[in-house]
PDB file of C-alpha atoms in Angstrom:
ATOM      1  CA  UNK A   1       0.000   0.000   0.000  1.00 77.00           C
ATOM      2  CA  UNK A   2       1.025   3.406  -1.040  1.00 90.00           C
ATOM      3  CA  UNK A   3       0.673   4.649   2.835  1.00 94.00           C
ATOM      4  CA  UNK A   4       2.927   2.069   4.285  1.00 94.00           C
ATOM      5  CA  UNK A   5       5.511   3.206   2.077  1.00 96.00           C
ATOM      6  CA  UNK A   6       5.125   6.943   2.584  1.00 96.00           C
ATOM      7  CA  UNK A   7       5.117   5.563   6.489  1.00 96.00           C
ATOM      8  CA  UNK A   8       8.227   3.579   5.746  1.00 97.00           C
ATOM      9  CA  UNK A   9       9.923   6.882   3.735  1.00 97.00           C
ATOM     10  CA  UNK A  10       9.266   9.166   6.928  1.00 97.00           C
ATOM     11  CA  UNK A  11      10.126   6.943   9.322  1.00 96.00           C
ATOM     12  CA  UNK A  12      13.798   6.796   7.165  1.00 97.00           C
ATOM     13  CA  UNK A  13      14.106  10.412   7.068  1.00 97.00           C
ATOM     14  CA  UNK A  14      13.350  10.879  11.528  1.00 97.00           C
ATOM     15  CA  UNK A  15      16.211   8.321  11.922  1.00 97.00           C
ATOM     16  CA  UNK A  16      18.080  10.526   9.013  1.00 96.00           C
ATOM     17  CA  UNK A  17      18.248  13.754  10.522  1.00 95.00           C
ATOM     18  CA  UNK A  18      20.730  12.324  13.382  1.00 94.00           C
ATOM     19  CA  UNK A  19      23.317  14.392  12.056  1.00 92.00           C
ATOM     20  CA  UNK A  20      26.737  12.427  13.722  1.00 92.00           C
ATOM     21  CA  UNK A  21      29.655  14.468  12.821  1.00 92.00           C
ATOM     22  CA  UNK A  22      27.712  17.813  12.531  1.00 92.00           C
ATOM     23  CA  UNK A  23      26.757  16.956  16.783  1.00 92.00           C
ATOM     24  CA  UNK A  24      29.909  15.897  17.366  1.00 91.00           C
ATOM     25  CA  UNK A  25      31.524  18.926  15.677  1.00 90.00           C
ATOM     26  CA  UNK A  26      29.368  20.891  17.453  1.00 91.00           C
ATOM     27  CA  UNK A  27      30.832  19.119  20.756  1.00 91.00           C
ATOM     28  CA  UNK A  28      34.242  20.035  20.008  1.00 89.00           C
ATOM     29  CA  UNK A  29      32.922  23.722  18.721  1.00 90.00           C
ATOM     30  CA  UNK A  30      32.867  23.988  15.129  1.00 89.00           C
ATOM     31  CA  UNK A  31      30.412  23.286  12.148  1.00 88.00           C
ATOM     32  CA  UNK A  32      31.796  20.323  10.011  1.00 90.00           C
ATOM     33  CA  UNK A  33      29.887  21.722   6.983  1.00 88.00           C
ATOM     34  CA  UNK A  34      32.563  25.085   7.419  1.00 89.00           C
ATOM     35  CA  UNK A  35      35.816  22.732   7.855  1.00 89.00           C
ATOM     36  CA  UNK A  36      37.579  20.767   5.026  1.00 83.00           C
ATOM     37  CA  UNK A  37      35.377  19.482   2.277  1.00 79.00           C
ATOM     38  CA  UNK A  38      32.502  20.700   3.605  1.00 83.00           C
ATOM     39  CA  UNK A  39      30.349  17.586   3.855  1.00 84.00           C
ATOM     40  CA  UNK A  40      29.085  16.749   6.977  1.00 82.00           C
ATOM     41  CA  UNK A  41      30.294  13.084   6.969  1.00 84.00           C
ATOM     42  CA  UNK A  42      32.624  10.176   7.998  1.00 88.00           C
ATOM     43  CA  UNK A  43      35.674  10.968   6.095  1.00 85.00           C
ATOM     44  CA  UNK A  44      35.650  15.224   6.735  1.00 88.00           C
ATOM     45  CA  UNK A  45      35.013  14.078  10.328  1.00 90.00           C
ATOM     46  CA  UNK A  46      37.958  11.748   9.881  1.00 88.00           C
ATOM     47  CA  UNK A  47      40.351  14.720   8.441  1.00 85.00           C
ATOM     48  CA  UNK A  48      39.199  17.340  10.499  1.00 89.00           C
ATOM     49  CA  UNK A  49      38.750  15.446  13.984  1.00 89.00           C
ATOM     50  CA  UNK A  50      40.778  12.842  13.575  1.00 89.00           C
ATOM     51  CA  UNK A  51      40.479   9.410  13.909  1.00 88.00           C
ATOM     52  CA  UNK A  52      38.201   8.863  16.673  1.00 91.00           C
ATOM     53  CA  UNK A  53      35.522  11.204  15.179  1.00 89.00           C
ATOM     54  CA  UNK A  54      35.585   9.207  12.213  1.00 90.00           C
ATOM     55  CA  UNK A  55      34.921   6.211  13.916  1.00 92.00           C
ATOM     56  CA  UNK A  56      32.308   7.766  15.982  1.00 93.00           C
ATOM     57  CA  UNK A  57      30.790   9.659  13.075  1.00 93.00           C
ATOM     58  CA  UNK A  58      31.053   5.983  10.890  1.00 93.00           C
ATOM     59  CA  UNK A  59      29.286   3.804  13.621  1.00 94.00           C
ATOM     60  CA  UNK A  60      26.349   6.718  14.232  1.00 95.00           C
ATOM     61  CA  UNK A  61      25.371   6.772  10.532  1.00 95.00           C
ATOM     62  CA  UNK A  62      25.752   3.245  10.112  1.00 95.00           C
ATOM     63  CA  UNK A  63      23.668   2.027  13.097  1.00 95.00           C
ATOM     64  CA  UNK A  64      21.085   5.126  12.679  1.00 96.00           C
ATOM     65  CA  UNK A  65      20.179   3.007   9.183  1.00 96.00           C
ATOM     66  CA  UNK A  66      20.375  -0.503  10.278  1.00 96.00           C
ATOM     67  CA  UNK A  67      18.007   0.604  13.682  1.00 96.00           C
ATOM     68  CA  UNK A  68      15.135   1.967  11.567  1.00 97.00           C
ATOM     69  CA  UNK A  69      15.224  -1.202   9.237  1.00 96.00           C
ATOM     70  CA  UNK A  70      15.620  -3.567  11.778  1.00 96.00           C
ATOM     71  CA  UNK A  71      12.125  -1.714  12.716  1.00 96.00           C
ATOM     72  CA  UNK A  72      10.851  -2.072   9.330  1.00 96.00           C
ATOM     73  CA  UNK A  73      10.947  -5.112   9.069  1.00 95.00           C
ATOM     74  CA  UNK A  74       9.691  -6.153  12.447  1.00 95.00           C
ATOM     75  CA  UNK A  75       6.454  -4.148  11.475  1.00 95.00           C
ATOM     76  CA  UNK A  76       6.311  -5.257   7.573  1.00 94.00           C
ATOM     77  CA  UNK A  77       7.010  -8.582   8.305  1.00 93.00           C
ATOM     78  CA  UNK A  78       3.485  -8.515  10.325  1.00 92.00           C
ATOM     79  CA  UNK A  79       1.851  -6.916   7.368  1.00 92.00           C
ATOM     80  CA  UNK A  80       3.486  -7.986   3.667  1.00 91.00           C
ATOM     81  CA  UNK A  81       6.071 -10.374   4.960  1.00 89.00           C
ATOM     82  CA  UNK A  82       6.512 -11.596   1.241  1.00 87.00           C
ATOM     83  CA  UNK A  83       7.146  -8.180   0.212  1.00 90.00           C
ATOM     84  CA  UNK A  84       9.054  -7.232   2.932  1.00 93.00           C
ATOM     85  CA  UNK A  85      12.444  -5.759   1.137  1.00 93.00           C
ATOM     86  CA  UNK A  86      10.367  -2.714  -0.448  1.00 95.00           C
ATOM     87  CA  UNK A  87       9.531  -1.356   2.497  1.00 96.00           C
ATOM     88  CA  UNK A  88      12.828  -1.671   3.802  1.00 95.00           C
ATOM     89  CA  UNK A  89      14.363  -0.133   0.934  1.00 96.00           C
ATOM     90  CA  UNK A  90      11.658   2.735   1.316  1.00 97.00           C
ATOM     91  CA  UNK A  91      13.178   3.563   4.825  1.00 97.00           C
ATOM     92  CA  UNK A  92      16.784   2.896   3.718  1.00 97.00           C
ATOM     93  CA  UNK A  93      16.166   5.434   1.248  1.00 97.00           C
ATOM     94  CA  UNK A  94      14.115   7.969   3.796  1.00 97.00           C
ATOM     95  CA  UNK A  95      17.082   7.794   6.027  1.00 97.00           C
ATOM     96  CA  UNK A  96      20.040   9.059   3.181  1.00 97.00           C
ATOM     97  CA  UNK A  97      17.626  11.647   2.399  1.00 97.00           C
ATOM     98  CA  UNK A  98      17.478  12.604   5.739  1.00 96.00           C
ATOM     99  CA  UNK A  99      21.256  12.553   5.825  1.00 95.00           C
ATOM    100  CA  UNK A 100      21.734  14.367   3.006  1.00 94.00           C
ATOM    101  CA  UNK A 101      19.111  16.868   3.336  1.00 95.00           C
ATOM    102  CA  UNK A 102      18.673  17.943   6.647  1.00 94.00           C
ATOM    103  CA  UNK A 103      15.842  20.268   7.062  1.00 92.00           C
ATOM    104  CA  UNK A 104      17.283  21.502   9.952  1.00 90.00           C
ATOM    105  CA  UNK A 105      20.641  22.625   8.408  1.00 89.00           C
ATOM    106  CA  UNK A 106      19.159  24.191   5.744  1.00 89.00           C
ATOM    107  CA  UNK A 107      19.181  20.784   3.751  1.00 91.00           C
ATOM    108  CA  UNK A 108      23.322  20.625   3.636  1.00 89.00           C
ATOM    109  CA  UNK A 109      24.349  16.955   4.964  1.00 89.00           C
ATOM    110  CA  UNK A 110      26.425  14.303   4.367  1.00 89.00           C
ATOM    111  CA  UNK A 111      26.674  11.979   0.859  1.00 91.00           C
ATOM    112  CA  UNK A 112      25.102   9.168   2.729  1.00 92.00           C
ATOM    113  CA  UNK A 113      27.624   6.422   2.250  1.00 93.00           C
ATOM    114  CA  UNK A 114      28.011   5.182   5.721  1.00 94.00           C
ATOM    115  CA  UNK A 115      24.085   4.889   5.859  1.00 95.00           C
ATOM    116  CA  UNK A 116      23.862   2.905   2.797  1.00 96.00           C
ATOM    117  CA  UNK A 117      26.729   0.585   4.498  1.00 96.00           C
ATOM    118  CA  UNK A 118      23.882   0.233   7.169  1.00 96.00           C
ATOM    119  CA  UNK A 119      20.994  -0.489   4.184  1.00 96.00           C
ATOM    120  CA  UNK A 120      24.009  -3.367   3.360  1.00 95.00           C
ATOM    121  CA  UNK A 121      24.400  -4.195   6.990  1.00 94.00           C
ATOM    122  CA  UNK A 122      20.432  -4.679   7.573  1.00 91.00           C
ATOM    123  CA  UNK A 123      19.685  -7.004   5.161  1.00 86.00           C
ATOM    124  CA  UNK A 124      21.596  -9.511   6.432  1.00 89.00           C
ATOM    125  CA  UNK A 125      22.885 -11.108   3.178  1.00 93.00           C
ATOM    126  CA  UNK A 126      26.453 -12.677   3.560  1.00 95.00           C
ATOM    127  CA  UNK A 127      27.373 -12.073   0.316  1.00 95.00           C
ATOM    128  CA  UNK A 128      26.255  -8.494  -0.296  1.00 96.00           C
ATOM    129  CA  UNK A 129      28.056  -7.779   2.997  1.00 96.00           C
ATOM    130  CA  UNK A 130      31.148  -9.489   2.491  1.00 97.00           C
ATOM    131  CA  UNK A 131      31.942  -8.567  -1.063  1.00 97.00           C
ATOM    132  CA  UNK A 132      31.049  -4.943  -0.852  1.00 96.00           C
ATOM    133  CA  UNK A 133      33.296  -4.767   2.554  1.00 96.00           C
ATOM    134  CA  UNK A 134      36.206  -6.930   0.731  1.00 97.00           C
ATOM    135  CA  UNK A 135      35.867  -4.280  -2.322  1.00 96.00           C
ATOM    136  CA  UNK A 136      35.953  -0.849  -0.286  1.00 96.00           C
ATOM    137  CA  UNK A 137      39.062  -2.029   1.754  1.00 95.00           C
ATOM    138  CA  UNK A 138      41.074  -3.313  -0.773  1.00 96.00           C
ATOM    139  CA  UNK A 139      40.671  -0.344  -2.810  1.00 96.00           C
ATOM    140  CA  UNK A 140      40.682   2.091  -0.174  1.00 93.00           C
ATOM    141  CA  UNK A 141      43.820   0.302   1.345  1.00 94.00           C
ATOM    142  CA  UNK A 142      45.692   0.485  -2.465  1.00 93.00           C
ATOM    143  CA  UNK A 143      44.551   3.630  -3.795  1.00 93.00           C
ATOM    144  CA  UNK A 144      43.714   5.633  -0.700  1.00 91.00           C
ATOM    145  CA  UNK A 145      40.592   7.017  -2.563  1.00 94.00           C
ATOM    146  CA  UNK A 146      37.426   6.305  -0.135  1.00 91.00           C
ATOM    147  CA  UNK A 147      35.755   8.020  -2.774  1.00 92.00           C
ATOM    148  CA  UNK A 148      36.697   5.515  -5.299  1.00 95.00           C
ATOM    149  CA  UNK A 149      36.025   3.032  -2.340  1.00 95.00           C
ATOM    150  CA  UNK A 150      32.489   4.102  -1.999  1.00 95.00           C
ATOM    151  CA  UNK A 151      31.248   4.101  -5.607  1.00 96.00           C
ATOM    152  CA  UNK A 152      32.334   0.731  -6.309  1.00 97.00           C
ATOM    153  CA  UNK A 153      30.621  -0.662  -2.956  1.00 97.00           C
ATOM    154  CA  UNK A 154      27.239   1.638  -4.363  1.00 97.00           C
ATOM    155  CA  UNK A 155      27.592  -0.294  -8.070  1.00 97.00           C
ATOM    156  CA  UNK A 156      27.815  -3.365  -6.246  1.00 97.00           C
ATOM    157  CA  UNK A 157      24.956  -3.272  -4.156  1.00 97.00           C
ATOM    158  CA  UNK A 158      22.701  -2.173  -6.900  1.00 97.00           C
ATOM    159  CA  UNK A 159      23.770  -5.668  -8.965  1.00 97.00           C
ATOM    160  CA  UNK A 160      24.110  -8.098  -6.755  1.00 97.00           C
ATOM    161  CA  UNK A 161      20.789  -7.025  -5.101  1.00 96.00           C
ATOM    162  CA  UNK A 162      19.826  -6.626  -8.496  1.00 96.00           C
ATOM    163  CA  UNK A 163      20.696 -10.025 -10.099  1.00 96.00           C
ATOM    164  CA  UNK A 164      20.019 -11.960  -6.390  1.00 95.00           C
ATOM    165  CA  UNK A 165      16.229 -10.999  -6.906  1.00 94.00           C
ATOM    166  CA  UNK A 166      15.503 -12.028  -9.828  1.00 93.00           C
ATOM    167  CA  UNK A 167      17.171 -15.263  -9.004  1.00 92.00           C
ATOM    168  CA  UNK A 168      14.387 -14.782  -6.275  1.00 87.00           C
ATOM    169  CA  UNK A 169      16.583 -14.903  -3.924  1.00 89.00           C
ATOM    170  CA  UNK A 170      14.506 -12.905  -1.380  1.00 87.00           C
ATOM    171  CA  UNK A 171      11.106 -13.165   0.016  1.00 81.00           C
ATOM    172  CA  UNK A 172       9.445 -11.608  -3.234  1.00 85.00           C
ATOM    173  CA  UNK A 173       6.619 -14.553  -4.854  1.00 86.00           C
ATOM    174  CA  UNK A 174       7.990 -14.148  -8.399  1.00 86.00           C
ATOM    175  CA  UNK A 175       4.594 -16.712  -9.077  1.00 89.00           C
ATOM    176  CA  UNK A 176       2.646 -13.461  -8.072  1.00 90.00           C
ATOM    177  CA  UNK A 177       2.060 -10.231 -10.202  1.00 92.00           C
ATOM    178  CA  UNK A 178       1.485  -7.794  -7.528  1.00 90.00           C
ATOM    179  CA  UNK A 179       4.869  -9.460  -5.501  1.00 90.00           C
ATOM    180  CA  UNK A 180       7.117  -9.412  -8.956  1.00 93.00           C
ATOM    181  CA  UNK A 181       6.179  -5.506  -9.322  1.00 93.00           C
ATOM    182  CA  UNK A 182       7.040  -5.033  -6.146  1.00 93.00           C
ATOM    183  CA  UNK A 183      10.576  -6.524  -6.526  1.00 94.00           C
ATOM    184  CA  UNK A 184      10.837  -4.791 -10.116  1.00 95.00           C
ATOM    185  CA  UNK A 185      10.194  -1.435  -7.597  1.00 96.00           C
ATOM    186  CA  UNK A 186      12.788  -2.154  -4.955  1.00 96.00           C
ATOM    187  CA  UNK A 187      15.609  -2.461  -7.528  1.00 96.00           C
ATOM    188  CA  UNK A 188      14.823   0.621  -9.081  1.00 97.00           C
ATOM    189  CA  UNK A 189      14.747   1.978  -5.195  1.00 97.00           C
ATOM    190  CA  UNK A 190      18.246   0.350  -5.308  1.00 97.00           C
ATOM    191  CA  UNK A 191      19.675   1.787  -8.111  1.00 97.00           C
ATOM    192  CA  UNK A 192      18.327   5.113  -7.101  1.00 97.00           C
ATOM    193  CA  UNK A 193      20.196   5.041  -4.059  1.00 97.00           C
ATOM    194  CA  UNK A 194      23.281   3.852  -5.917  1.00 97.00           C
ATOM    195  CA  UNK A 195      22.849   6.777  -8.548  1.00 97.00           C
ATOM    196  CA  UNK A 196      22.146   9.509  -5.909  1.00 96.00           C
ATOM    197  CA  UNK A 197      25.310   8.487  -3.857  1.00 95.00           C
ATOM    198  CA  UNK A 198      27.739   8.484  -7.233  1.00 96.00           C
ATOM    199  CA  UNK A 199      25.937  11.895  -8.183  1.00 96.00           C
ATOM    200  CA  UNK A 200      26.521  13.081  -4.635  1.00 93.00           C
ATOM    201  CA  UNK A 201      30.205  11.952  -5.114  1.00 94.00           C
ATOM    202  CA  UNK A 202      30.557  14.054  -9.062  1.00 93.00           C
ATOM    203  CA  UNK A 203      32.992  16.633  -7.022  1.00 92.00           C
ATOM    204  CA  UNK A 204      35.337  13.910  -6.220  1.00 92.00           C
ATOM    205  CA  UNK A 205      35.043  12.073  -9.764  1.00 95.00           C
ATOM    206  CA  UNK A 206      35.893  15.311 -11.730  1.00 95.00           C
ATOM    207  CA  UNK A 207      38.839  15.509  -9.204  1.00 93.00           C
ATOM    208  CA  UNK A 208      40.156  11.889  -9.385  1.00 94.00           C
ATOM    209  CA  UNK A 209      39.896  12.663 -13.670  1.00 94.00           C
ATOM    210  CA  UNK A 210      42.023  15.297 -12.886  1.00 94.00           C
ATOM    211  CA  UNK A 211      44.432  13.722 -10.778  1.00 90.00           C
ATOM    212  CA  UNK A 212      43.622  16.248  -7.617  1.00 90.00           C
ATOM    213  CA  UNK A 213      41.448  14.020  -5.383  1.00 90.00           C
ATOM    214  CA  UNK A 214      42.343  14.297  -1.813  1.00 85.00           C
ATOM    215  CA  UNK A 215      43.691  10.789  -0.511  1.00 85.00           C
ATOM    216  CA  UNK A 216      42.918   9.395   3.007  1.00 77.00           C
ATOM    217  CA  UNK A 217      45.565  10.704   5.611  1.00 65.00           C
ATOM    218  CA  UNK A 218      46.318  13.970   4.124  1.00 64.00           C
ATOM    219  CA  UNK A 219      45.015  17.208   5.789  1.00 53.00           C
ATOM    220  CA  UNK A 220      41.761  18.647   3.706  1.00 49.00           C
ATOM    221  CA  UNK A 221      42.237  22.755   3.784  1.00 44.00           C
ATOM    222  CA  UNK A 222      39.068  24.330   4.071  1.00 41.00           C
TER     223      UNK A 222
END
């Protein structure tokens, strides 16, 4: 039903609005979104704070995602178990909207990687876990990009989640119209989410084609 996923949407974008590094920037008296890149997220919290804000800042946007669809799908699995992932993804998507648009700070937030790593993280799948955590370290570990890190893990997630359900791997009844359109919907929620995070990211891609990218462990100038 079109209310349970408005519901589902809303209930992302509460959960959202926990701004991590801009609160803990705030704790240590500045605005993240005036300090290095700008962006009020893991790895500026990471280059301005140092190390232990990006942890912090990492583990609150990560957890504020898997939390709200650990709800989700306590509730949904009550109402449309087979069907369960859409809503999911609905709130998945609520809460990087919330994260990147903050209404509250005039809309200016983060790019919403670390709370997609929670959408990964709450569905529980092994393999869409494990590959897109194998993929971000071994690239962030050789290249030093996290940018380059975090695209890759965003084009994976989209496929495998992709390909995986319509394998029917989930709990979508592929035997069912009204089910199949429903999983045909949550992988074009997917690949939203994958397309708004590399969009969010075109800064850093026009600086990596230029060779100018800031790499992790270097000072950011504001």
């Amino acid at each position: 039903m079109i209310i349970h996923r408005l519901l589902c949407l809303i209930c992302g974008y509460v959960f959202g609005l926990l701004q991590t590094s801009y609160i803990y920037g705030r704790m240590n008296g500045i605005d993240i979104r005036e300090h290095g890149s700008g962006n009020a997220g893991t790895t500026n919290a990471l280059r301005v704070l140092g190390k232990k804000a990006g942890l912090v800042v990492f583990i609150g946007d990560l957890f504020k995602a898997v939390f709200c669809i650990l709800i989700v799908r306590t509730i949904m699995n009550n109402i449309d178990p087979n069907n369960v992932n859409v809503y999911i993804l609905y709130a998945g998507f609520g809460v990087i909207l919330g994260h990147n648009f903050p209404f509250y700070l005039k809309f200016k937030g983060g790019k919403g990687i670390a709370a997609t790593a929670g959408i990964i993280l709450g569905f529980f799948d092994p393999i869409i876990i494990i590959s897109c955590l194998l993929a971000f370290t071994l690239i962030v570990l050789f290249t030093r990009y996290v940018s380059v890190g975090s695209i890759v893990i965003l084009l994976i997630f989209f496929f495998e989640y992709m390909i995986f359900s319509l394998n029917g791997k989930y709990s979508f009844d592929l035997n069912d119209t009204h089910s199949y359109k429903c999983m045909i919907e949550s992988i074009v929620i997917v690949g939203v989410i994958a397309a708004m995070g590399i969009f969010r990211h075109r800064a850093n891609i026009k600086r990596l084609i230029n060779h100018e990218e800031n790499k992790i462990g270097n000072k950011k100038t504001a």
